[in-house]
Coordinates of C-alpha atoms in Angstrom, one line a residue:
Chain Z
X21 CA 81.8 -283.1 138.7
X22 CA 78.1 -283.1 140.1
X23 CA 75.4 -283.4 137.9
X24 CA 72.0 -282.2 139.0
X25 CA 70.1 -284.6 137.0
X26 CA 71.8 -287.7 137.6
X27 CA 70.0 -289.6 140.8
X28 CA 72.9 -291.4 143.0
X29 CA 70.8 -294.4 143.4
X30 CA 66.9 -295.9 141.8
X31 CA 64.4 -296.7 143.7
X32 CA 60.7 -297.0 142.2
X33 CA 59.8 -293.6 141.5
X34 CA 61.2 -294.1 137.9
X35 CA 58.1 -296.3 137.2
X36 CA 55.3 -294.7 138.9
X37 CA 54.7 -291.7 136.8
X38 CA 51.1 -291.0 136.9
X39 CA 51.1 -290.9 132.8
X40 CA 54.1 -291.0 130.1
X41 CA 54.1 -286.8 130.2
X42 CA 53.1 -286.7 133.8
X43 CA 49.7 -284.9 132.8
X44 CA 47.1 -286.1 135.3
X45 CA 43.5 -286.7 135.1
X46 CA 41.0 -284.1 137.0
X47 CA 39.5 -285.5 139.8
X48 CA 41.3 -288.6 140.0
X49 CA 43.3 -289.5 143.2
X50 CA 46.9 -290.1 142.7
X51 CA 49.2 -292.0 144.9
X52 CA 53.0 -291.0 146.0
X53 CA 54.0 -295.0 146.8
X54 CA 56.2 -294.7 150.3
X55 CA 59.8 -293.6 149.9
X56 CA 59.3 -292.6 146.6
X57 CA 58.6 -289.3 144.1
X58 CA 56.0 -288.2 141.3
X59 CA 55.5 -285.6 139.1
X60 CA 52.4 -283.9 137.9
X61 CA 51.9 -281.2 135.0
X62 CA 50.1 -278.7 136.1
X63 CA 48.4 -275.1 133.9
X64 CA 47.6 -272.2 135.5
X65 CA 44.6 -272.6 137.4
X66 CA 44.7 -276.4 138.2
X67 CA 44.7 -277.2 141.9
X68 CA 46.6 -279.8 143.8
X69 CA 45.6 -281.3 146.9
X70 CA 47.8 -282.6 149.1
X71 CA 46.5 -285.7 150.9
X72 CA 49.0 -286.7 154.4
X73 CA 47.1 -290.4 154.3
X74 CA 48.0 -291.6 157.7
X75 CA 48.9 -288.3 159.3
X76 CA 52.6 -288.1 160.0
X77 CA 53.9 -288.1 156.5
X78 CA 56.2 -285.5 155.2
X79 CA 55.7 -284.6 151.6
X80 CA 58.7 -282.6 150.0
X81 CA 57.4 -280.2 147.6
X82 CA 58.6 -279.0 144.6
X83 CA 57.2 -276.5 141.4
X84 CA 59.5 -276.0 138.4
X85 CA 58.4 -273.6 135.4
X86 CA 57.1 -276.5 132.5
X87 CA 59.0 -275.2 129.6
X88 CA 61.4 -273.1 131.2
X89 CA 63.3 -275.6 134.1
X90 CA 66.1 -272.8 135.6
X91 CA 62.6 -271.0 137.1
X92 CA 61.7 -272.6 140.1
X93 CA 59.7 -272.6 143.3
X94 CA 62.0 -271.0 145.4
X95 CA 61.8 -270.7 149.3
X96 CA 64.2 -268.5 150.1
X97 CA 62.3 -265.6 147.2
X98 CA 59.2 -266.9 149.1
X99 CA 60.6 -265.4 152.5
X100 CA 60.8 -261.8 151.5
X101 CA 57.4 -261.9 149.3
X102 CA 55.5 -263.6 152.4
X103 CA 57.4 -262.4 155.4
X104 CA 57.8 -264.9 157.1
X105 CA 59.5 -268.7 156.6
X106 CA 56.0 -270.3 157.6
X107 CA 53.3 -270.0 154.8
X108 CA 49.5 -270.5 155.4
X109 CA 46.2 -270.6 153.1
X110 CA 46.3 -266.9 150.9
X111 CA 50.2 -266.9 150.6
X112 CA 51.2 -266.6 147.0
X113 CA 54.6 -268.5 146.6
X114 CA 57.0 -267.1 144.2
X115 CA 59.5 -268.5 141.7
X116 CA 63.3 -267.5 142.1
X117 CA 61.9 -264.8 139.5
X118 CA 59.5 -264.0 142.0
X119 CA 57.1 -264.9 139.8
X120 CA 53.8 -266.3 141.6
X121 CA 54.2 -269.8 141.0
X122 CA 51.3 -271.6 143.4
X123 CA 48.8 -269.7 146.0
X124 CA 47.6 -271.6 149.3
X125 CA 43.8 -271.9 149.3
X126 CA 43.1 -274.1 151.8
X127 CA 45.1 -275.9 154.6
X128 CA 42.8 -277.9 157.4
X129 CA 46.7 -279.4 158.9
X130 CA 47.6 -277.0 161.9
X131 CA 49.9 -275.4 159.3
X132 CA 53.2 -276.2 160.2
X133 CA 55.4 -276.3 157.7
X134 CA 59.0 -276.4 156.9
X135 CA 60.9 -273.9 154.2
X136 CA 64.4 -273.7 156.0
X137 CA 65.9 -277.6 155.3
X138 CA 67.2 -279.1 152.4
X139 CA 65.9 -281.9 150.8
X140 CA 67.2 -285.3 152.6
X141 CA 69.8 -286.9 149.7
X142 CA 72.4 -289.3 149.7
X143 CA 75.0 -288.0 151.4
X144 CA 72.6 -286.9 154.6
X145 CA 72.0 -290.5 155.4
X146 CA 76.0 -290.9 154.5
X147 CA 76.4 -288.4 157.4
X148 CA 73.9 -290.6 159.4
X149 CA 76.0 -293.7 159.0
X150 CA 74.6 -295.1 156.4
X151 CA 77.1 -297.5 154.3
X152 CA 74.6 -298.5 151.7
X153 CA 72.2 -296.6 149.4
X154 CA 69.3 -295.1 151.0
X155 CA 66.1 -293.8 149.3
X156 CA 66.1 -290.0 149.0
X157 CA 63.7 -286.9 148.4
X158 CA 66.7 -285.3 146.1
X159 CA 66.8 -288.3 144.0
X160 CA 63.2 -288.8 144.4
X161 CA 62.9 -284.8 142.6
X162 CA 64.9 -286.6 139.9
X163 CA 63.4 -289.7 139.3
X164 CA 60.0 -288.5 138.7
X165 CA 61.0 -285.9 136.4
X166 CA 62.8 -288.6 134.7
X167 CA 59.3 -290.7 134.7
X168 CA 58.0 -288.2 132.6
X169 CA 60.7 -287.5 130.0
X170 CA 62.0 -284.1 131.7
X171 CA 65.2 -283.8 133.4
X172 CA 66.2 -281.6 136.9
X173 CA 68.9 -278.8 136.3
X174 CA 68.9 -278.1 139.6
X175 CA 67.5 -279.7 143.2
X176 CA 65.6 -276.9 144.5
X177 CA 65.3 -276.2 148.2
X178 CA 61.8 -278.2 148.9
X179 CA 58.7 -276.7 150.7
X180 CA 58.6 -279.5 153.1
X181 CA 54.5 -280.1 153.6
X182 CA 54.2 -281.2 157.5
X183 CA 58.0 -280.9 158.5
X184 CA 57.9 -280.0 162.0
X185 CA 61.1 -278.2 162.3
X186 CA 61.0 -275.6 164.8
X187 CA 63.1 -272.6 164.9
X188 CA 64.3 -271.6 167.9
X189 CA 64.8 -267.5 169.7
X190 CA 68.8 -268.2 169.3
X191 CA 68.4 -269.5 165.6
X192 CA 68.8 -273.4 166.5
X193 CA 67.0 -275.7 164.5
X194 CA 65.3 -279.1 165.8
X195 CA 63.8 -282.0 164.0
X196 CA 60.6 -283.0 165.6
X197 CA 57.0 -284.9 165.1
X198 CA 54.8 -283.5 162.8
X199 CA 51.1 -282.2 164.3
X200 CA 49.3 -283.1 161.4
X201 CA 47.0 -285.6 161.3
X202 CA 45.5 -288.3 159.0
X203 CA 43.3 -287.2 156.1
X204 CA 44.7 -283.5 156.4
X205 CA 45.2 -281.6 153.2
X206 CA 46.6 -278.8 151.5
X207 CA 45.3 -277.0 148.6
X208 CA 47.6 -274.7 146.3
X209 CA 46.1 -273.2 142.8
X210 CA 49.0 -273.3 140.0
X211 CA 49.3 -269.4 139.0
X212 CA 51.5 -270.3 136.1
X213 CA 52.2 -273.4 133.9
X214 CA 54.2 -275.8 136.4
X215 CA 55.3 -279.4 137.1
X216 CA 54.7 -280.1 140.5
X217 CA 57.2 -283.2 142.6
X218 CA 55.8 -284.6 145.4
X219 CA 58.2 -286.8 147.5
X220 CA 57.1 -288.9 150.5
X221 CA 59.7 -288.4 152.7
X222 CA 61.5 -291.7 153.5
X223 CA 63.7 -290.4 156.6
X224 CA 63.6 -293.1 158.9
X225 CA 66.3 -292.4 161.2
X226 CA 65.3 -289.3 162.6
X227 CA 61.6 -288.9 163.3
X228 CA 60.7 -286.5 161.2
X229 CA 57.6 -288.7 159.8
X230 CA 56.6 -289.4 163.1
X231 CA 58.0 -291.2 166.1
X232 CA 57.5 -294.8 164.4
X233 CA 60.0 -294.4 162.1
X234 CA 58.1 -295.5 159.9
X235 CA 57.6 -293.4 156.5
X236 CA 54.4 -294.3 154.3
X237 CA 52.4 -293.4 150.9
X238 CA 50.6 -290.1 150.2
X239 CA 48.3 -289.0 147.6
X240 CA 46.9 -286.1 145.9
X241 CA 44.3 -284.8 143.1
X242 CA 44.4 -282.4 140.7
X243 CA 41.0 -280.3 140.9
X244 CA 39.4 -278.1 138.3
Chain J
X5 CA 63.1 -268.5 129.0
X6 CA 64.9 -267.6 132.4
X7 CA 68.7 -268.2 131.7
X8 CA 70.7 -267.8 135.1
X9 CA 73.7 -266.7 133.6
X10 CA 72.4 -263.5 132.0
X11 CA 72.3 -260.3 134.1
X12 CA 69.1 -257.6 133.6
X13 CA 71.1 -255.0 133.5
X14 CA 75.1 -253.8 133.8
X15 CA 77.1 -251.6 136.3
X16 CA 80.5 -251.9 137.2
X17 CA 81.1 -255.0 138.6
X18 CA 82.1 -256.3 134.8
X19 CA 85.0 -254.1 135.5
X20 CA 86.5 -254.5 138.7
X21 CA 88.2 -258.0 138.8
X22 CA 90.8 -258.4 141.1
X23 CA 92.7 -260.3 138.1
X24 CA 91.5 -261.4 134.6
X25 CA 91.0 -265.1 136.2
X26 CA 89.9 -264.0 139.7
X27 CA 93.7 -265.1 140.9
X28 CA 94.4 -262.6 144.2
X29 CA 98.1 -261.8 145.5
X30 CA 97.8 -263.1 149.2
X31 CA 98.1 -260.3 151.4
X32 CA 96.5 -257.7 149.2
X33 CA 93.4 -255.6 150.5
X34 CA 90.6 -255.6 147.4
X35 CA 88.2 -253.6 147.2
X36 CA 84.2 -254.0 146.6
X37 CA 82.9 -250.9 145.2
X38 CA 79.6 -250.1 146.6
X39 CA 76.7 -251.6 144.5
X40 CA 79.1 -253.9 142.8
X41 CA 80.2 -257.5 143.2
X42 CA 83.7 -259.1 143.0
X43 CA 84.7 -263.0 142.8
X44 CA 87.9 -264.1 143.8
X45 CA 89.2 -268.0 143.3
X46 CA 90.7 -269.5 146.4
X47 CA 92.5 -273.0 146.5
X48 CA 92.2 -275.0 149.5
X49 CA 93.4 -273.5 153.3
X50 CA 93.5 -270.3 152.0
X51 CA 91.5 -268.1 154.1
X52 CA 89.4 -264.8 153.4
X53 CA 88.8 -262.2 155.6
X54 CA 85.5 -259.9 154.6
X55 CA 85.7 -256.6 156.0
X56 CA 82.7 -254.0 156.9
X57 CA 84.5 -250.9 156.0
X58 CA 82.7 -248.5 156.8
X59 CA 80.3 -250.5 160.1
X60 CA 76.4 -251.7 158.5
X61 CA 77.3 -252.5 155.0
X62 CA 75.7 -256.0 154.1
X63 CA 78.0 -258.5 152.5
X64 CA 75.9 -260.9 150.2
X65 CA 78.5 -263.9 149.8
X66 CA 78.9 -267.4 147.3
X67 CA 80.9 -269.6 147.0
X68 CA 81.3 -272.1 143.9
X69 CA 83.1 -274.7 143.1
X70 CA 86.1 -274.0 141.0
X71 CA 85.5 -276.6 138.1
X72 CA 82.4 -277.8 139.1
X73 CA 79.7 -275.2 138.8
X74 CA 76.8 -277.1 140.4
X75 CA 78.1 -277.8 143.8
X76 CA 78.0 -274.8 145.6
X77 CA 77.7 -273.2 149.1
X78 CA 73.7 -274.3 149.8
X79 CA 72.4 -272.4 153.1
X80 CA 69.4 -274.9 153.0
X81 CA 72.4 -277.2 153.8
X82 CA 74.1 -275.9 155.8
X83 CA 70.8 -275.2 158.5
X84 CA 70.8 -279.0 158.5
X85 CA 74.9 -279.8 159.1
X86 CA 74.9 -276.6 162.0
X87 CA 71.8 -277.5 163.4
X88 CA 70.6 -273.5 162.5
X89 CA 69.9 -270.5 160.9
X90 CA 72.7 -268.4 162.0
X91 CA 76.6 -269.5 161.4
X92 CA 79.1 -268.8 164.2
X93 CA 83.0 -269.4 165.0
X94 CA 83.7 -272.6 164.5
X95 CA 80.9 -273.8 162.0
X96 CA 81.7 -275.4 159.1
X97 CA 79.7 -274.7 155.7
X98 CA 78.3 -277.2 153.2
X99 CA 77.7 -277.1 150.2
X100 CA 74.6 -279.0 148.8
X101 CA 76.2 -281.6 148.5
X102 CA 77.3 -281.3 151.9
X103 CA 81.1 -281.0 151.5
X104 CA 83.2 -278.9 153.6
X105 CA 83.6 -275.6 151.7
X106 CA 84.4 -272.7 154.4
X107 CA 84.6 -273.1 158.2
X108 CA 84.1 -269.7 160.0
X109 CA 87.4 -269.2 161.8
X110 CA 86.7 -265.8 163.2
X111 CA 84.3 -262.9 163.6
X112 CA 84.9 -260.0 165.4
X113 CA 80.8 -258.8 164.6
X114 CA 78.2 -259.1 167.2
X115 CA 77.5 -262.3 164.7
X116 CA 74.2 -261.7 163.5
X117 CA 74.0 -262.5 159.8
X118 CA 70.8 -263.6 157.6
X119 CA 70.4 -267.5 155.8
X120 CA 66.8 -267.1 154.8
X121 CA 66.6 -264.0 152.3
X122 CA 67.6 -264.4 149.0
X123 CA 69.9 -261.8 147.0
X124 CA 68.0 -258.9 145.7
X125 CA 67.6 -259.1 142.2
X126 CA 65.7 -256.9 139.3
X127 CA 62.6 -257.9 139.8
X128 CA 62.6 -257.8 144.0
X129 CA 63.2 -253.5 143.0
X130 CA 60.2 -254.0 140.7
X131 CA 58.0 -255.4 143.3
X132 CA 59.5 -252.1 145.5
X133 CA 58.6 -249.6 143.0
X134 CA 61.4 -248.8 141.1
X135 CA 60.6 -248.9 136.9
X136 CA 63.8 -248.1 136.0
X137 CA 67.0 -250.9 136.6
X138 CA 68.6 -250.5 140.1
X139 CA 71.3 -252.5 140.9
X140 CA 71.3 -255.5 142.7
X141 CA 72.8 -258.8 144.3
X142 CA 71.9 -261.4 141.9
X143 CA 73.0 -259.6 138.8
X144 CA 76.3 -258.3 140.3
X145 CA 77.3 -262.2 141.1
X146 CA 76.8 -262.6 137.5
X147 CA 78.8 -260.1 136.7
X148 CA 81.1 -260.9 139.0
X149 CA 81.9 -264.3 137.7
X150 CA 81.9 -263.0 133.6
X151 CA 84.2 -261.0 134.6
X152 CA 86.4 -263.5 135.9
X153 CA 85.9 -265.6 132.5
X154 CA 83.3 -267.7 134.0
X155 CA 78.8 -268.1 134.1
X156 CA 76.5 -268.8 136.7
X157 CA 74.8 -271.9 136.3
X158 CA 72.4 -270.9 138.9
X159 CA 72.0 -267.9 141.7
X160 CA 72.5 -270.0 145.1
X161 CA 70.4 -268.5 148.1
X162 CA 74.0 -266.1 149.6
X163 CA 75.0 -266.4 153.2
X164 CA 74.5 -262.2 153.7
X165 CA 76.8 -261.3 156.1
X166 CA 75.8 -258.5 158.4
X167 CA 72.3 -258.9 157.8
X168 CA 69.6 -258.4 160.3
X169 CA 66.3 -260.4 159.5
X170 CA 65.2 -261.7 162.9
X171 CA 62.8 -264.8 162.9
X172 CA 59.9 -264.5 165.4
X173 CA 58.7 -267.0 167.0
X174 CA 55.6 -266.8 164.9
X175 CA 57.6 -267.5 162.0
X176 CA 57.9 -263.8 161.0
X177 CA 60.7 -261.7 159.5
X178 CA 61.6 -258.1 159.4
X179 CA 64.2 -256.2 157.4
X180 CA 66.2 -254.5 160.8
X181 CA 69.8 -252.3 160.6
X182 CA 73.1 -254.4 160.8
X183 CA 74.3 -254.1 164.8
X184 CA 78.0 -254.7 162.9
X185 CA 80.5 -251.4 163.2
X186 CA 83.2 -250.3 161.3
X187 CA 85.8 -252.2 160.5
X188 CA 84.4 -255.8 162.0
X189 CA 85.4 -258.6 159.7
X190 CA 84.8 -262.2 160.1
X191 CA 87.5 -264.7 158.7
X192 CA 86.4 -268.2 156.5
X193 CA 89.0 -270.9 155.4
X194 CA 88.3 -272.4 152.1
X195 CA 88.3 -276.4 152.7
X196 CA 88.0 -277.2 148.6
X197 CA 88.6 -274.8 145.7
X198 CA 86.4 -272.1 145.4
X199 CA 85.5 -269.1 143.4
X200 CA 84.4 -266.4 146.0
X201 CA 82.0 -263.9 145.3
X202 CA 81.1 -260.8 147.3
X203 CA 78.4 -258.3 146.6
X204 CA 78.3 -254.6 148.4
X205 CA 74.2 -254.7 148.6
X206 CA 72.8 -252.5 146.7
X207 CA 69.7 -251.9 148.7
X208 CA 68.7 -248.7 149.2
X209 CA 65.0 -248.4 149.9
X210 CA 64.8 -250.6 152.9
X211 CA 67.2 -250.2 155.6
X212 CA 69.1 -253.6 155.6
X213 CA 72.2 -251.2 155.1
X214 CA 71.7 -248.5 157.7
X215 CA 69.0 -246.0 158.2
X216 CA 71.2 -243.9 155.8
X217 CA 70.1 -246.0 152.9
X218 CA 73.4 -245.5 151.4
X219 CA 75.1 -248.2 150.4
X220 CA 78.9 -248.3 150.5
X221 CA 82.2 -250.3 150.1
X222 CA 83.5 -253.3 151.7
X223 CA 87.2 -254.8 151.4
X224 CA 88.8 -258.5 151.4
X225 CA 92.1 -259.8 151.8
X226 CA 93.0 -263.3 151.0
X227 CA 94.9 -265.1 154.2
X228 CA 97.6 -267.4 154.0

């Protein structure tokens, strides 16, 4: 039987939390290493930038409740609150409660964002061919809750920072290059008590971090 | 604390199991009384056949898996395995852990269904106005599934059937009428055991179930 919190493989995400609980220090810059995930504490009012280093680099975002883990960032709640499956800077994201979970204040990317694909996990790069264990964003979510002495319940669908997936008229999906570029950021305020997971994407058979393949670090900051 | 298993209110979906366990007699027509929700358990090959009764009745639709709660039908998933937002004839559906759960063997509907919403729920009628409880999606799969002797671990994003939320290119959504008529049904084989649940939507204040904002019934028969 599946268990949520159980990852199907380690990579280093289980030892680079940011600090034993995963509470950060203001102002300091925080790195997600390449292929991996981390978790940050958040309260209400904290915000988190989100740094795309080199340009290309898909971050795979998650917000669960801190105290309560069955609430959660949700994308498809975030649909009907926002209108639309494409949110940019004064969008207030909701929980599966439809609580407001995080706001968008500032975005200087082109904004094109992903909310419609799962996470990347195991058995994806199984479907891709792959005969030995692959680094993951779903086992990335649960390593770095692990890191800081919290477990997952559930794998939430991921607002996917820089995914370029495009939907098309007919309802086809396709999985291009993002248009971000190095240095751009993201800014969301915490409107509630959260734990943020940042995972830097490490799809490297499809070029959804950029034509080289190639997935790298990111980093963010908690501020004020 | 959020539990998922807990419904905000009651109607009369704890009532109208098909069986005490949820067991159907193949053949049988059930019926979902409007504004209520019904599971069903299906073993593998067996085949369900969802009918809109009476033309633009939406169909929110689960599926679990029987004895292991967590794995269920993911839409998030499933955009990845069909390459899009809108399942036809022939697609098969994954759960997220992206095994086979239904493949869509039929569908006698113009085919337009919705994969981005999620089910309404309490607080989505709170957020329309209404200060008294109105019944919805979310809690009738609850209901649902206590009334087949079993608990949501979670409230997976549903595959609504009939529903008509086109995606502009922009990225934006509307709430539209079903283009479905009466008696269209579309026709999914189980490819694992499942525990089926169907919800008649509830919604009546916008017009996802016809401009009459009156919700009705929908039927199901289990195939084979």
């Amino acid at each position: 039987m599946y268990r949520p919190e159980l990852p199907d493989g380690e990579n280093a995400s289980l030892t680079s939390a940011i600090s034993p609980d995963g509470r950060p220090e203001t102002g300091t810059t925080y790195r997600v290493p390449p292929r991996c995930g981390v978790a940050v504490r958040m309260v209400a009012g904290q915000s988190i930038r989100v740094i795309n280093t080199h340009g290309t680099q898909v971050c795979d975002f998650w917000a669960v409740c801190d105290g309560g883990p069955h609430e959660f960032l949700s994308m498809a709640h975030c649909h009907t609150e926002t209108g639309g499956i494409m949110p940019a800077t004064g969008d207030v994201l909701v929980s599966n409660r439809r609580r407001a979970m995080l706001t968008i204040t500032a975005d200087d990317s082109p904004g094109v964002h992903d909310t419609v694909i799962a996470s990347c996990d195991w058995p994806r790069y199984q479907v891709l061919g792959c005969t030995e264990y692959h680094d993951n964003c779903a086992d990335n979510f649960r390593m770095a809750l692990i890191a800081i002495g919290e477990a997952a319940v559930h794998v939430p669908d991921p607002f996917n920072l820089w995914m370029n997936i495009p939907v098309s008229p007919q309802g086809r999906i396709s999985w291009e290059v993002p248009v971000s570029s190095a240095g751009n950021s993201i800014v969301m305020r915490a409107e509630t008590d959260i734990i943020a997971v940042m995972s830097a994407c490490p799809q490297d058979i499809t070029p959804v971090n950029g034509d080289a393949l190639a997935p790298t670090e990111l980093h963010f900051r908690i501020e004020a």
